[in-house]
Amino acid sequence: NSKVIQTPRYLVKGQGQKAKMRCIPEKGHPVVFWYQQNKNNEFKFLINFQNQEVLQQIDMTEKRFSAECPSNSPCSLEIQSSEAGDSALYLCASSLGRNTEVFFGKGTRLTVV
Amino acid sequence: AQSVTQPDARVTVSEGASLQLRCKYSYSGTPYLFWYVQYPRQGLQLLLKYYSGDPVVQGVNGFEAEFSKSNSSFHLRKASVHWSDSAVYFCVLSAGSNNRIFFGDGTQLVVKP
């Protein structure tokens, strides 16, 4: 069973508000991913880290989204100014590295009203 | 470029019937493939994984999958489905640099009583 912990499970924000969600990866996993899953079950890669360093992120992330994975603290994903289109399930995942099993959290469901 | 295709958006079967969910991948290197299941309002749970060796891999709850390099496929099977198997199933590819993972669009499985 996955031990990736995401908080909060549900988040409701008004348009323009800041939205922040957190993730505690599996112990010992150096790689952390953030994905956005829309209502059509499509996954959009946002960003991934290895040992606190950003490996890759998409352009969208660079503008309104920010993420970090400090050592000895939860990882976080923050949307500076929420938009209606940001409403989605945000999934955090972790793994030991390339080509290994990826463990997912239960997600944070963001609703922007 | 790497990609995963699940050609069936929705599959409906009767309880007790056999099941096959199709998955095709695109990757020139050695693929690492997974099947995950997602129940409503939940994260993703691993069913099974394939790294190498026997192309037929066994997973949890009676699921198995068969890898075919010649067909670039990794189809999921179950001999007899139960109503509790109703969920969305995702085929996932771990490939390439930067620890990226690639999702299929998912197949909604509906098991009729």
mmCIF file with all atom_site columns, C-alpha atoms in Angstrom:
data_model
loop_
_atom_site.group_PDB
_atom_site.id
_atom_site.type_symbol
_atom_site.label_atom_id
_atom_site.label_alt_id
_atom_site.label_comp_id
_atom_site.label_asym_id
_atom_site.label_entity_id
_atom_site.label_seq_id
_atom_site.pdbx_PDB_ins_code
_atom_site.Cartn_x
_atom_site.Cartn_y
_atom_site.Cartn_z
_atom_site.occupancy
_atom_site.B_iso_or_equiv
_atom_site.pdbx_formal_charge
_atom_site.auth_seq_id
_atom_site.auth_comp_id
_atom_site.auth_asym_id
_atom_site.auth_atom_id
_atom_site.pdbx_PDB_model_num
ATOM 1   C CA . ASN A 1 1   ? 0.000   0.000   0.000   1.00 0.00 ? 1   ASN A CA 1
ATOM 2   C CA . SER A 1 2   ? 1.209   3.448   -0.921  1.00 0.00 ? 2   SER A CA 1
ATOM 3   C CA . LYS A 1 3   ? 2.368   5.709   1.861   1.00 0.00 ? 3   LYS A CA 1
ATOM 4   C CA . VAL A 1 4   ? 2.380   8.879   -0.194  1.00 0.00 ? 4   VAL A CA 1
ATOM 5   C CA . ILE A 1 5   ? 0.386   11.331  1.869   1.00 0.00 ? 5   ILE A CA 1
ATOM 6   C CA . GLN A 1 6   ? -1.354  14.264  0.274   1.00 0.00 ? 6   GLN A CA 1
ATOM 7   C CA . THR A 1 7   ? -3.110  17.070  2.094   1.00 0.00 ? 7   THR A CA 1
ATOM 8   C CA . PRO A 1 8   ? -5.695  18.412  1.970   1.00 0.00 ? 8   PRO A CA 1
ATOM 9   C CA . ARG A 1 9   ? -7.930  15.887  0.205   1.00 0.00 ? 9   ARG A CA 1
ATOM 10  C CA . TYR A 1 10  ? -10.269 18.642  -0.934  1.00 0.00 ? 10  TYR A CA 1
ATOM 11  C CA . LEU A 1 11  ? -9.576  22.308  -1.595  1.00 0.00 ? 11  LEU A CA 1
ATOM 12  C CA . VAL A 1 12  ? -12.028 24.973  -2.677  1.00 0.00 ? 12  VAL A CA 1
ATOM 13  C CA . LYS A 1 13  ? -10.767 28.363  -3.819  1.00 0.00 ? 13  LYS A CA 1
ATOM 14  C CA . GLY A 1 14  ? -12.161 31.405  -5.515  1.00 0.00 ? 14  GLY A CA 1
ATOM 15  C CA . GLN A 1 15  ? -10.735 32.594  -8.800  1.00 0.00 ? 15  GLN A CA 1
ATOM 16  C CA . GLY A 1 16  ? -7.584  34.556  -8.212  1.00 0.00 ? 16  GLY A CA 1
ATOM 17  C CA . GLN A 1 17  ? -6.920  32.987  -4.849  1.00 0.00 ? 17  GLN A CA 1
ATOM 18  C CA . LYS A 1 18  ? -3.801  31.081  -3.954  1.00 0.00 ? 18  LYS A CA 1
ATOM 19  C CA . ALA A 1 19  ? -4.095  27.311  -3.656  1.00 0.00 ? 19  ALA A CA 1
ATOM 20  C CA . LYS A 1 20  ? -1.489  25.223  -1.909  1.00 0.00 ? 20  LYS A CA 1
ATOM 21  C CA . MET A 1 21  ? -1.289  21.485  -1.508  1.00 0.00 ? 21  MET A CA 1
ATOM 22  C CA . ARG A 1 22  ? 1.277   19.258  0.146   1.00 0.00 ? 22  ARG A CA 1
ATOM 23  C CA . CYS A 1 23  ? 2.761   15.834  -0.356  1.00 0.00 ? 23  CYS A CA 1
ATOM 24  C CA . ILE A 1 24  ? 4.888   13.580  1.802   1.00 0.00 ? 24  ILE A CA 1
ATOM 25  C CA . PRO A 1 25  ? 6.535   11.007  -0.476  1.00 0.00 ? 25  PRO A CA 1
ATOM 26  C CA . GLU A 1 26  ? 7.330   7.439   0.470   1.00 0.00 ? 26  GLU A CA 1
ATOM 27  C CA . LYS A 1 27  ? 10.265  7.331   2.839   1.00 0.00 ? 27  LYS A CA 1
ATOM 28  C CA . GLY A 1 28  ? 13.528  7.055   0.963   1.00 0.00 ? 28  GLY A CA 1
ATOM 29  C CA . HIS A 1 29  ? 12.082  7.935   -2.438  1.00 0.00 ? 29  HIS A CA 1
ATOM 30  C CA . PRO A 1 30  ? 14.222  10.595  -4.104  1.00 0.00 ? 30  PRO A CA 1
ATOM 31  C CA . VAL A 1 31  ? 11.918  11.177  -7.075  1.00 0.00 ? 31  VAL A CA 1
ATOM 32  C CA . VAL A 1 32  ? 8.646   13.065  -6.716  1.00 0.00 ? 32  VAL A CA 1
ATOM 33  C CA . PHE A 1 33  ? 6.106   13.825  -9.417  1.00 0.00 ? 33  PHE A CA 1
ATOM 34  C CA . TRP A 1 34  ? 3.098   16.107  -9.641  1.00 0.00 ? 34  TRP A CA 1
ATOM 35  C CA . TYR A 1 35  ? 0.356   15.336  -12.129 1.00 0.00 ? 35  TYR A CA 1
ATOM 36  C CA . GLN A 1 36  ? -2.936  17.039  -12.861 1.00 0.00 ? 36  GLN A CA 1
ATOM 37  C CA . GLN A 1 37  ? -5.827  14.717  -13.702 1.00 0.00 ? 37  GLN A CA 1
ATOM 38  C CA . ASN A 1 38  ? -8.818  16.356  -15.355 1.00 0.00 ? 38  ASN A CA 1
ATOM 39  C CA . LYS A 1 39  ? -12.421 15.209  -15.362 1.00 0.00 ? 39  LYS A CA 1
ATOM 40  C CA . ASN A 1 40  ? -11.770 13.214  -18.542 1.00 0.00 ? 40  ASN A CA 1
ATOM 41  C CA . ASN A 1 41  ? -9.143  11.157  -16.676 1.00 0.00 ? 41  ASN A CA 1
ATOM 42  C CA . GLU A 1 42  ? -6.330  12.704  -18.698 1.00 0.00 ? 42  GLU A CA 1
ATOM 43  C CA . PHE A 1 43  ? -3.059  13.164  -16.878 1.00 0.00 ? 43  PHE A CA 1
ATOM 44  C CA . LYS A 1 44  ? -0.928  16.225  -17.404 1.00 0.00 ? 44  LYS A CA 1
ATOM 45  C CA . PHE A 1 45  ? 2.623   16.164  -16.153 1.00 0.00 ? 45  PHE A CA 1
ATOM 46  C CA . LEU A 1 46  ? 3.455   19.258  -14.137 1.00 0.00 ? 46  LEU A CA 1
ATOM 47  C CA . ILE A 1 47  ? 6.857   18.800  -12.572 1.00 0.00 ? 47  ILE A CA 1
ATOM 48  C CA . ASN A 1 48  ? 9.189   16.242  -11.099 1.00 0.00 ? 48  ASN A CA 1
ATOM 49  C CA . PHE A 1 49  ? 12.039  16.390  -8.630  1.00 0.00 ? 49  PHE A CA 1
ATOM 50  C CA . GLN A 1 50  ? 14.995  14.287  -7.718  1.00 0.00 ? 50  GLN A CA 1
ATOM 51  C CA . ASN A 1 51  ? 16.520  14.952  -4.341  1.00 0.00 ? 51  ASN A CA 1
ATOM 52  C CA . GLN A 1 52  ? 14.920  18.374  -4.079  1.00 0.00 ? 52  GLN A CA 1
ATOM 53  C CA . GLU A 1 53  ? 16.126  19.455  -7.528  1.00 0.00 ? 53  GLU A CA 1
ATOM 54  C CA . VAL A 1 54  ? 13.726  20.064  -10.394 1.00 0.00 ? 54  VAL A CA 1
ATOM 55  C CA . LEU A 1 55  ? 14.216  17.535  -13.173 1.00 0.00 ? 55  LEU A CA 1
ATOM 56  C CA . GLN A 1 56  ? 11.614  18.776  -15.581 1.00 0.00 ? 56  GLN A CA 1
ATOM 57  C CA . GLN A 1 57  ? 8.605   21.015  -15.600 1.00 0.00 ? 57  GLN A CA 1
ATOM 58  C CA . ILE A 1 58  ? 6.134   22.178  -18.196 1.00 0.00 ? 58  ILE A CA 1
ATOM 59  C CA . ASP A 1 59  ? 5.668   25.746  -19.290 1.00 0.00 ? 59  ASP A CA 1
ATOM 60  C CA . MET A 1 60  ? 2.366   26.051  -17.478 1.00 0.00 ? 60  MET A CA 1
ATOM 61  C CA . THR A 1 61  ? 4.093   25.264  -14.248 1.00 0.00 ? 61  THR A CA 1
ATOM 62  C CA . GLU A 1 62  ? 6.596   28.044  -14.763 1.00 0.00 ? 62  GLU A CA 1
ATOM 63  C CA . LYS A 1 63  ? 3.966   30.750  -14.937 1.00 0.00 ? 63  LYS A CA 1
ATOM 64  C CA . ARG A 1 64  ? 1.354   30.389  -12.204 1.00 0.00 ? 64  ARG A CA 1
ATOM 65  C CA . PHE A 1 65  ? 2.437   27.191  -10.602 1.00 0.00 ? 65  PHE A CA 1
ATOM 66  C CA . SER A 1 66  ? 5.324   26.760  -8.239  1.00 0.00 ? 66  SER A CA 1
ATOM 67  C CA . ALA A 1 67  ? 6.551   23.644  -6.526  1.00 0.00 ? 67  ALA A CA 1
ATOM 68  C CA . GLU A 1 68  ? 9.275   22.651  -4.171  1.00 0.00 ? 68  GLU A CA 1
ATOM 69  C CA . CYS A 1 69  ? 10.537  19.594  -2.360  1.00 0.00 ? 69  CYS A CA 1
ATOM 70  C CA . PRO A 1 70  ? 12.745  20.781  0.496   1.00 0.00 ? 70  PRO A CA 1
ATOM 71  C CA . SER A 1 71  ? 14.669  18.264  2.504   1.00 0.00 ? 71  SER A CA 1
ATOM 72  C CA . ASN A 1 72  ? 12.992  17.219  5.753   1.00 0.00 ? 72  ASN A CA 1
ATOM 73  C CA . SER A 1 73  ? 9.743   18.974  4.822   1.00 0.00 ? 73  SER A CA 1
ATOM 74  C CA . PRO A 1 74  ? 6.717   18.066  2.739   1.00 0.00 ? 74  PRO A CA 1
ATOM 75  C CA . CYS A 1 75  ? 6.771   18.779  -0.958  1.00 0.00 ? 75  CYS A CA 1
ATOM 76  C CA . SER A 1 76  ? 4.307   21.407  -2.068  1.00 0.00 ? 76  SER A CA 1
ATOM 77  C CA . LEU A 1 77  ? 2.521   22.601  -5.168  1.00 0.00 ? 77  LEU A CA 1
ATOM 78  C CA . GLU A 1 78  ? 1.114   26.106  -5.185  1.00 0.00 ? 78  GLU A CA 1
ATOM 79  C CA . ILE A 1 79  ? -1.043  27.905  -7.697  1.00 0.00 ? 79  ILE A CA 1
ATOM 80  C CA . GLN A 1 80  ? -0.552  31.623  -7.272  1.00 0.00 ? 80  GLN A CA 1
ATOM 81  C CA . SER A 1 81  ? -3.792  32.789  -8.846  1.00 0.00 ? 81  SER A CA 1
ATOM 82  C CA . SER A 1 82  ? -6.312  30.011  -9.333  1.00 0.00 ? 82  SER A CA 1
ATOM 83  C CA . GLU A 1 83  ? -8.398  29.826  -12.483 1.00 0.00 ? 83  GLU A CA 1
ATOM 84  C CA . ALA A 1 84  ? -11.514 27.783  -13.186 1.00 0.00 ? 84  ALA A CA 1
ATOM 85  C CA . GLY A 1 85  ? -9.512  25.580  -15.536 1.00 0.00 ? 85  GLY A CA 1
ATOM 86  C CA . ASP A 1 86  ? -7.266  24.563  -12.659 1.00 0.00 ? 86  ASP A CA 1
ATOM 87  C CA . SER A 1 87  ? -10.101 22.552  -11.126 1.00 0.00 ? 87  SER A CA 1
ATOM 88  C CA . ALA A 1 88  ? -8.781  18.999  -11.176 1.00 0.00 ? 88  ALA A CA 1
ATOM 89  C CA . LEU A 1 89  ? -7.345  16.187  -9.106  1.00 0.00 ? 89  LEU A CA 1
ATOM 90  C CA . TYR A 1 90  ? -3.699  16.825  -8.316  1.00 0.00 ? 90  TYR A CA 1
ATOM 91  C CA . LEU A 1 91  ? -1.736  13.664  -7.798  1.00 0.00 ? 91  LEU A CA 1
ATOM 92  C CA . CYS A 1 92  ? 1.627   13.413  -6.137  1.00 0.00 ? 92  CYS A CA 1
ATOM 93  C CA . ALA A 1 93  ? 3.734   10.326  -6.718  1.00 0.00 ? 93  ALA A CA 1
ATOM 94  C CA . SER A 1 94  ? 7.149   9.113   -5.703  1.00 0.00 ? 94  SER A CA 1
ATOM 95  C CA . SER A 1 95  ? 9.600   6.461   -6.770  1.00 0.00 ? 95  SER A CA 1
ATOM 96  C CA . LEU A 1 96  ? 13.100  5.190   -6.183  1.00 0.00 ? 96  LEU A CA 1
ATOM 97  C CA . GLY A 1 97  ? 14.130  6.310   -9.625  1.00 0.00 ? 97  GLY A CA 1
ATOM 98  C CA . ARG A 1 98  ? 13.980  5.570   -13.264 1.00 0.00 ? 98  ARG A CA 1
ATOM 99  C CA . ASN A 1 99  ? 11.983  2.527   -14.324 1.00 0.00 ? 99  ASN A CA 1
ATOM 100 C CA . THR A 1 100 ? 10.827  1.632   -10.844 1.00 0.00 ? 100 THR A CA 1
ATOM 101 C CA . GLU A 1 101 ? 7.361   1.414   -9.411  1.00 0.00 ? 101 GLU A CA 1
ATOM 102 C CA . VAL A 1 102 ? 5.635   4.702   -8.854  1.00 0.00 ? 102 VAL A CA 1
ATOM 103 C CA . PHE A 1 103 ? 3.518   5.121   -5.752  1.00 0.00 ? 103 PHE A CA 1
ATOM 104 C CA . PHE A 1 104 ? 0.641   7.566   -5.849  1.00 0.00 ? 104 PHE A CA 1
ATOM 105 C CA . GLY A 1 105 ? -1.093  9.532   -3.168  1.00 0.00 ? 105 GLY A CA 1
ATOM 106 C CA . LYS A 1 106 ? -4.878  9.834   -3.051  1.00 0.00 ? 106 LYS A CA 1
ATOM 107 C CA . GLY A 1 107 ? -4.723  13.287  -4.510  1.00 0.00 ? 107 GLY A CA 1
ATOM 108 C CA . THR A 1 108 ? -5.973  16.754  -3.696  1.00 0.00 ? 108 THR A CA 1
ATOM 109 C CA . ARG A 1 109 ? -9.183  17.645  -5.471  1.00 0.00 ? 109 ARG A CA 1
ATOM 110 C CA . LEU A 1 110 ? -9.124  21.345  -6.226  1.00 0.00 ? 110 LEU A CA 1
ATOM 111 C CA . THR A 1 111 ? -12.309 23.150  -7.113  1.00 0.00 ? 111 THR A CA 1
ATOM 112 C CA . VAL A 1 112 ? -12.025 26.742  -8.258  1.00 0.00 ? 112 VAL A CA 1
ATOM 113 C CA . VAL A 1 113 ? -15.359 28.539  -8.010  1.00 0.00 ? 113 VAL A CA 1
ATOM 114 C CA . ALA B 2 1   ? 8.380   9.990   -28.609 1.00 0.00 ? 1   ALA B CA 1
ATOM 115 C CA . GLN B 2 2   ? 6.978   7.885   -25.849 1.00 0.00 ? 2   GLN B CA 1
ATOM 116 C CA . SER B 2 3   ? 3.259   7.338   -25.570 1.00 0.00 ? 3   SER B CA 1
ATOM 117 C CA . VAL B 2 4   ? 0.605   4.950   -24.339 1.00 0.00 ? 4   VAL B CA 1
ATOM 118 C CA . THR B 2 5   ? -2.687  4.237   -26.055 1.00 0.00 ? 5   THR B CA 1
ATOM 119 C CA . GLN B 2 6   ? -5.697  2.564   -24.522 1.00 0.00 ? 6   GLN B CA 1
ATOM 120 C CA . PRO B 2 7   ? -8.090  2.229   -27.448 1.00 0.00 ? 7   PRO B CA 1
ATOM 121 C CA . ASP B 2 8   ? -11.174 1.400   -25.402 1.00 0.00 ? 8   ASP B CA 1
ATOM 122 C CA . ALA B 2 9   ? -12.530 4.267   -23.353 1.00 0.00 ? 9   ALA B CA 1
ATOM 123 C CA . ARG B 2 10  ? -15.208 2.082   -21.790 1.00 0.00 ? 10  ARG B CA 1
ATOM 124 C CA . VAL B 2 11  ? -15.668 -1.665  -21.503 1.00 0.00 ? 11  VAL B CA 1
ATOM 125 C CA . THR B 2 12  ? -18.800 -3.326  -20.165 1.00 0.00 ? 12  THR B CA 1
ATOM 126 C CA . VAL B 2 13  ? -18.813 -6.972  -19.141 1.00 0.00 ? 13  VAL B CA 1
ATOM 127 C CA . SER B 2 14  ? -21.071 -9.201  -17.111 1.00 0.00 ? 14  SER B CA 1
ATOM 128 C CA . GLU B 2 15  ? -19.984 -10.443 -13.730 1.00 0.00 ? 15  GLU B CA 1
ATOM 129 C CA . GLY B 2 16  ? -18.160 -13.727 -14.072 1.00 0.00 ? 16  GLY B CA 1
ATOM 130 C CA . ALA B 2 17  ? -17.122 -13.073 -17.658 1.00 0.00 ? 17  ALA B CA 1
ATOM 131 C CA . SER B 2 18  ? -13.544 -12.808 -18.802 1.00 0.00 ? 18  SER B CA 1
ATOM 132 C CA . LEU B 2 19  ? -11.910 -9.464  -19.452 1.00 0.00 ? 19  LEU B CA 1
ATOM 133 C CA . GLN B 2 20  ? -9.229  -7.976  -21.635 1.00 0.00 ? 20  GLN B CA 1
ATOM 134 C CA . LEU B 2 21  ? -8.229  -4.336  -21.527 1.00 0.00 ? 21  LEU B CA 1
ATOM 135 C CA . ARG B 2 22  ? -5.926  -3.279  -24.323 1.00 0.00 ? 22  ARG B CA 1
ATOM 136 C CA . CYS B 2 23  ? -2.789  -1.198  -24.100 1.00 0.00 ? 23  CYS B CA 1
ATOM 137 C CA . LYS B 2 24  ? -0.318  -0.219  -26.805 1.00 0.00 ? 24  LYS B CA 1
ATOM 138 C CA . TYR B 2 25  ? 2.862   1.671   -26.148 1.00 0.00 ? 25  TYR B CA 1
ATOM 139 C CA . SER B 2 26  ? 5.373   3.539   -28.218 1.00 0.00 ? 26  SER B CA 1
ATOM 140 C CA . TYR B 2 27  ? 8.997   3.508   -27.115 1.00 0.00 ? 27  TYR B CA 1
ATOM 141 C CA . SER B 2 28  ? 12.147  2.481   -28.912 1.00 0.00 ? 28  SER B CA 1
ATOM 142 C CA . GLY B 2 29  ? 13.972  1.330   -25.803 1.00 0.00 ? 29  GLY B CA 1
ATOM 143 C CA . THR B 2 30  ? 13.161  -1.226  -23.147 1.00 0.00 ? 30  THR B CA 1
ATOM 144 C CA . PRO B 2 31  ? 9.778   -0.361  -21.677 1.00 0.00 ? 31  PRO B CA 1
ATOM 145 C CA . TYR B 2 32  ? 8.811   -0.664  -18.069 1.00 0.00 ? 32  TYR B CA 1
ATOM 146 C CA . LEU B 2 33  ? 5.067   -1.099  -17.980 1.00 0.00 ? 33  LEU B CA 1
ATOM 147 C CA . PHE B 2 34  ? 2.456   -0.964  -15.272 1.00 0.00 ? 34  PHE B CA 1
ATOM 148 C CA . TRP B 2 35  ? -1.253  -1.286  -14.862 1.00 0.00 ? 35  TRP B CA 1
ATOM 149 C CA . TYR B 2 36  ? -2.916  0.842   -12.212 1.00 0.00 ? 36  TYR B CA 1
ATOM 150 C CA . VAL B 2 37  ? -6.521  0.955   -11.077 1.00 0.00 ? 37  VAL B CA 1
ATOM 151 C CA . GLN B 2 38  ? -8.337  4.009   -9.821  1.00 0.00 ? 38  GLN B CA 1
ATOM 152 C CA . TYR B 2 39  ? -11.527 3.755   -7.805  1.00 0.00 ? 39  TYR B CA 1
ATOM 153 C CA . PRO B 2 40  ? -13.777 6.794   -7.426  1.00 0.00 ? 40  PRO B CA 1
ATOM 154 C CA . ARG B 2 41  ? -12.236 9.584   -5.384  1.00 0.00 ? 41  ARG B CA 1
ATOM 155 C CA . GLN B 2 42  ? -9.070  7.554   -4.873  1.00 0.00 ? 42  GLN B CA 1
ATOM 156 C CA . GLY B 2 43  ? -5.478  7.645   -6.039  1.00 0.00 ? 43  GLY B CA 1
ATOM 157 C CA . LEU B 2 44  ? -3.953  5.009   -8.273  1.00 0.00 ? 44  LEU B CA 1
ATOM 158 C CA . GLN B 2 45  ? -3.220  1.525   -7.023  1.00 0.00 ? 45  GLN B CA 1
ATOM 159 C CA . LEU B 2 46  ? -0.714  -0.765  -8.683  1.00 0.00 ? 46  LEU B CA 1
ATOM 160 C CA . LEU B 2 47  ? -2.124  -3.978  -10.153 1.00 0.00 ? 47  LEU B CA 1
ATOM 161 C CA . LEU B 2 48  ? 1.022   -5.358  -11.748 1.00 0.00 ? 48  LEU B CA 1
ATOM 162 C CA . LYS B 2 49  ? 4.265   -4.444  -13.430 1.00 0.00 ? 49  LYS B CA 1
ATOM 163 C CA . TYR B 2 50  ? 6.590   -5.731  -16.119 1.00 0.00 ? 50  TYR B CA 1
ATOM 164 C CA . TYR B 2 51  ? 10.291  -5.125  -16.282 1.00 0.00 ? 51  TYR B CA 1
ATOM 165 C CA . SER B 2 52  ? 11.721  -8.172  -18.033 1.00 0.00 ? 52  SER B CA 1
ATOM 166 C CA . GLY B 2 53  ? 11.563  -11.957 -18.127 1.00 0.00 ? 53  GLY B CA 1
ATOM 167 C CA . ASP B 2 54  ? 8.360   -13.933 -18.475 1.00 0.00 ? 54  ASP B CA 1
ATOM 168 C CA . PRO B 2 55  ? 6.040   -11.851 -20.647 1.00 0.00 ? 55  PRO B CA 1
ATOM 169 C CA . VAL B 2 56  ? 3.027   -12.907 -18.620 1.00 0.00 ? 56  VAL B CA 1
ATOM 170 C CA . VAL B 2 57  ? 2.985   -11.232 -15.246 1.00 0.00 ? 57  VAL B CA 1
ATOM 171 C CA . GLN B 2 58  ? 0.617   -11.893 -12.403 1.00 0.00 ? 58  GLN B CA 1
ATOM 172 C CA . GLY B 2 59  ? -0.908  -9.167  -10.329 1.00 0.00 ? 59  GLY B CA 1
ATOM 173 C CA . VAL B 2 60  ? -3.312  -8.673  -7.481  1.00 0.00 ? 60  VAL B CA 1
ATOM 174 C CA . ASN B 2 61  ? -6.916  -9.865  -7.389  1.00 0.00 ? 61  ASN B CA 1
ATOM 175 C CA . GLY B 2 62  ? -6.488  -12.357 -10.240 1.00 0.00 ? 62  GLY B CA 1
ATOM 176 C CA . PHE B 2 63  ? -5.277  -9.878  -12.831 1.00 0.00 ? 63  PHE B CA 1
ATOM 177 C CA . GLU B 2 64  ? -2.520  -10.719 -15.251 1.00 0.00 ? 64  GLU B CA 1
ATOM 178 C CA . ALA B 2 65  ? -0.978  -8.989  -18.237 1.00 0.00 ? 65  ALA B CA 1
ATOM 179 C CA . GLU B 2 66  ? 0.983   -10.115 -21.243 1.00 0.00 ? 66  GLU B CA 1
ATOM 180 C CA . PHE B 2 67  ? 3.817   -8.119  -22.736 1.00 0.00 ? 67  PHE B CA 1
ATOM 181 C CA . SER B 2 68  ? 4.460   -8.369  -26.452 1.00 0.00 ? 68  SER B CA 1
ATOM 182 C CA . LYS B 2 69  ? 7.463   -6.589  -27.875 1.00 0.00 ? 69  LYS B CA 1
ATOM 183 C CA . SER B 2 70  ? 6.512   -7.399  -31.447 1.00 0.00 ? 70  SER B CA 1
ATOM 184 C CA . ASN B 2 71  ? 3.070   -5.879  -30.987 1.00 0.00 ? 71  ASN B CA 1
ATOM 185 C CA . SER B 2 72  ? 4.165   -3.128  -28.576 1.00 0.00 ? 72  SER B CA 1
ATOM 186 C CA . SER B 2 73  ? 1.356   -4.191  -26.327 1.00 0.00 ? 73  SER B CA 1
ATOM 187 C CA . PHE B 2 74  ? 0.683   -4.896  -22.683 1.00 0.00 ? 74  PHE B CA 1
ATOM 188 C CA . HIS B 2 75  ? -2.889  -6.128  -22.412 1.00 0.00 ? 75  HIS B CA 1
ATOM 189 C CA . LEU B 2 76  ? -4.548  -6.723  -19.057 1.00 0.00 ? 76  LEU B CA 1
ATOM 190 C CA . ARG B 2 77  ? -6.664  -9.828  -18.490 1.00 0.00 ? 77  ARG B CA 1
ATOM 191 C CA . LYS B 2 78  ? -8.824  -11.415 -15.871 1.00 0.00 ? 78  LYS B CA 1
ATOM 192 C CA . ALA B 2 79  ? -10.545 -14.764 -16.146 1.00 0.00 ? 79  ALA B CA 1
ATOM 193 C CA . SER B 2 80  ? -13.654 -13.876 -14.147 1.00 0.00 ? 80  SER B CA 1
ATOM 194 C CA . VAL B 2 81  ? -14.565 -10.335 -13.176 1.00 0.00 ? 81  VAL B CA 1
ATOM 195 C CA . HIS B 2 82  ? -16.368 -9.281  -10.021 1.00 0.00 ? 82  HIS B CA 1
ATOM 196 C CA . TRP B 2 83  ? -18.653 -6.274  -9.608  1.00 0.00 ? 83  TRP B CA 1
ATOM 197 C CA . SER B 2 84  ? -15.993 -4.694  -7.367  1.00 0.00 ? 84  SER B CA 1
ATOM 198 C CA . ASP B 2 85  ? -13.621 -4.570  -10.337 1.00 0.00 ? 85  ASP B CA 1
ATOM 199 C CA . SER B 2 86  ? -15.624 -1.660  -11.731 1.00 0.00 ? 86  SER B CA 1
ATOM 200 C CA . ALA B 2 87  ? -13.126 1.192   -11.887 1.00 0.00 ? 87  ALA B CA 1
ATOM 201 C CA . VAL B 2 88  ? -10.857 3.042   -14.278 1.00 0.00 ? 88  VAL B CA 1
ATOM 202 C CA . TYR B 2 89  ? -7.737  1.205   -15.392 1.00 0.00 ? 89  TYR B CA 1
ATOM 203 C CA . PHE B 2 90  ? -4.601  2.944   -16.565 1.00 0.00 ? 90  PHE B CA 1
ATOM 204 C CA . CYS B 2 91  ? -1.710  1.550   -18.522 1.00 0.00 ? 91  CYS B CA 1
ATOM 205 C CA . VAL B 2 92  ? 1.505   3.371   -17.629 1.00 0.00 ? 92  VAL B CA 1
ATOM 206 C CA . LEU B 2 93  ? 4.916   3.472   -19.258 1.00 0.00 ? 93  LEU B CA 1
ATOM 207 C CA . SER B 2 94  ? 8.123   4.409   -17.483 1.00 0.00 ? 94  SER B CA 1
ATOM 208 C CA . ALA B 2 95  ? 10.642  5.412   -20.095 1.00 0.00 ? 95  ALA B CA 1
ATOM 209 C CA . GLY B 2 96  ? 13.121  7.987   -21.221 1.00 0.00 ? 96  GLY B CA 1
ATOM 210 C CA . SER B 2 97  ? 15.228  10.370  -19.235 1.00 0.00 ? 97  SER B CA 1
ATOM 211 C CA . ASN B 2 98  ? 14.188  12.586  -16.324 1.00 0.00 ? 98  ASN B CA 1
ATOM 212 C CA . ASN B 2 99  ? 12.181  9.804   -14.696 1.00 0.00 ? 99  ASN B CA 1
ATOM 213 C CA . ARG B 2 100 ? 9.102   10.546  -16.765 1.00 0.00 ? 100 ARG B CA 1
ATOM 214 C CA . ILE B 2 101 ? 6.040   8.336   -16.720 1.00 0.00 ? 101 ILE B CA 1
ATOM 215 C CA . PHE B 2 102 ? 3.399   8.296   -19.425 1.00 0.00 ? 102 PHE B CA 1
ATOM 216 C CA . PHE B 2 103 ? -0.254  7.455   -18.948 1.00 0.00 ? 103 PHE B CA 1
ATOM 217 C CA . GLY B 2 104 ? -2.841  6.027   -21.254 1.00 0.00 ? 104 GLY B CA 1
ATOM 218 C CA . ASP B 2 105 ? -6.210  7.762   -21.234 1.00 0.00 ? 105 ASP B CA 1
ATOM 219 C CA . GLY B 2 106 ? -7.711  5.041   -19.096 1.00 0.00 ? 106 GLY B CA 1
ATOM 220 C CA . THR B 2 107 ? -10.420 2.462   -19.662 1.00 0.00 ? 107 THR B CA 1
ATOM 221 C CA . GLN B 2 108 ? -13.608 2.666   -17.638 1.00 0.00 ? 108 GLN B CA 1
ATOM 222 C CA . LEU B 2 109 ? -14.623 -0.879  -16.710 1.00 0.00 ? 109 LEU B CA 1
ATOM 223 C CA . VAL B 2 110 ? -18.263 -1.454  -15.897 1.00 0.00 ? 110 VAL B CA 1
ATOM 224 C CA . VAL B 2 111 ? -19.199 -4.862  -14.507 1.00 0.00 ? 111 VAL B CA 1
ATOM 225 C CA . LYS B 2 112 ? -22.905 -5.648  -14.812 1.00 0.00 ? 112 LYS B CA 1
ATOM 226 C CA . PRO B 2 113 ? -24.493 -7.892  -12.193 1.00 0.00 ? 113 PRO B CA 1
#
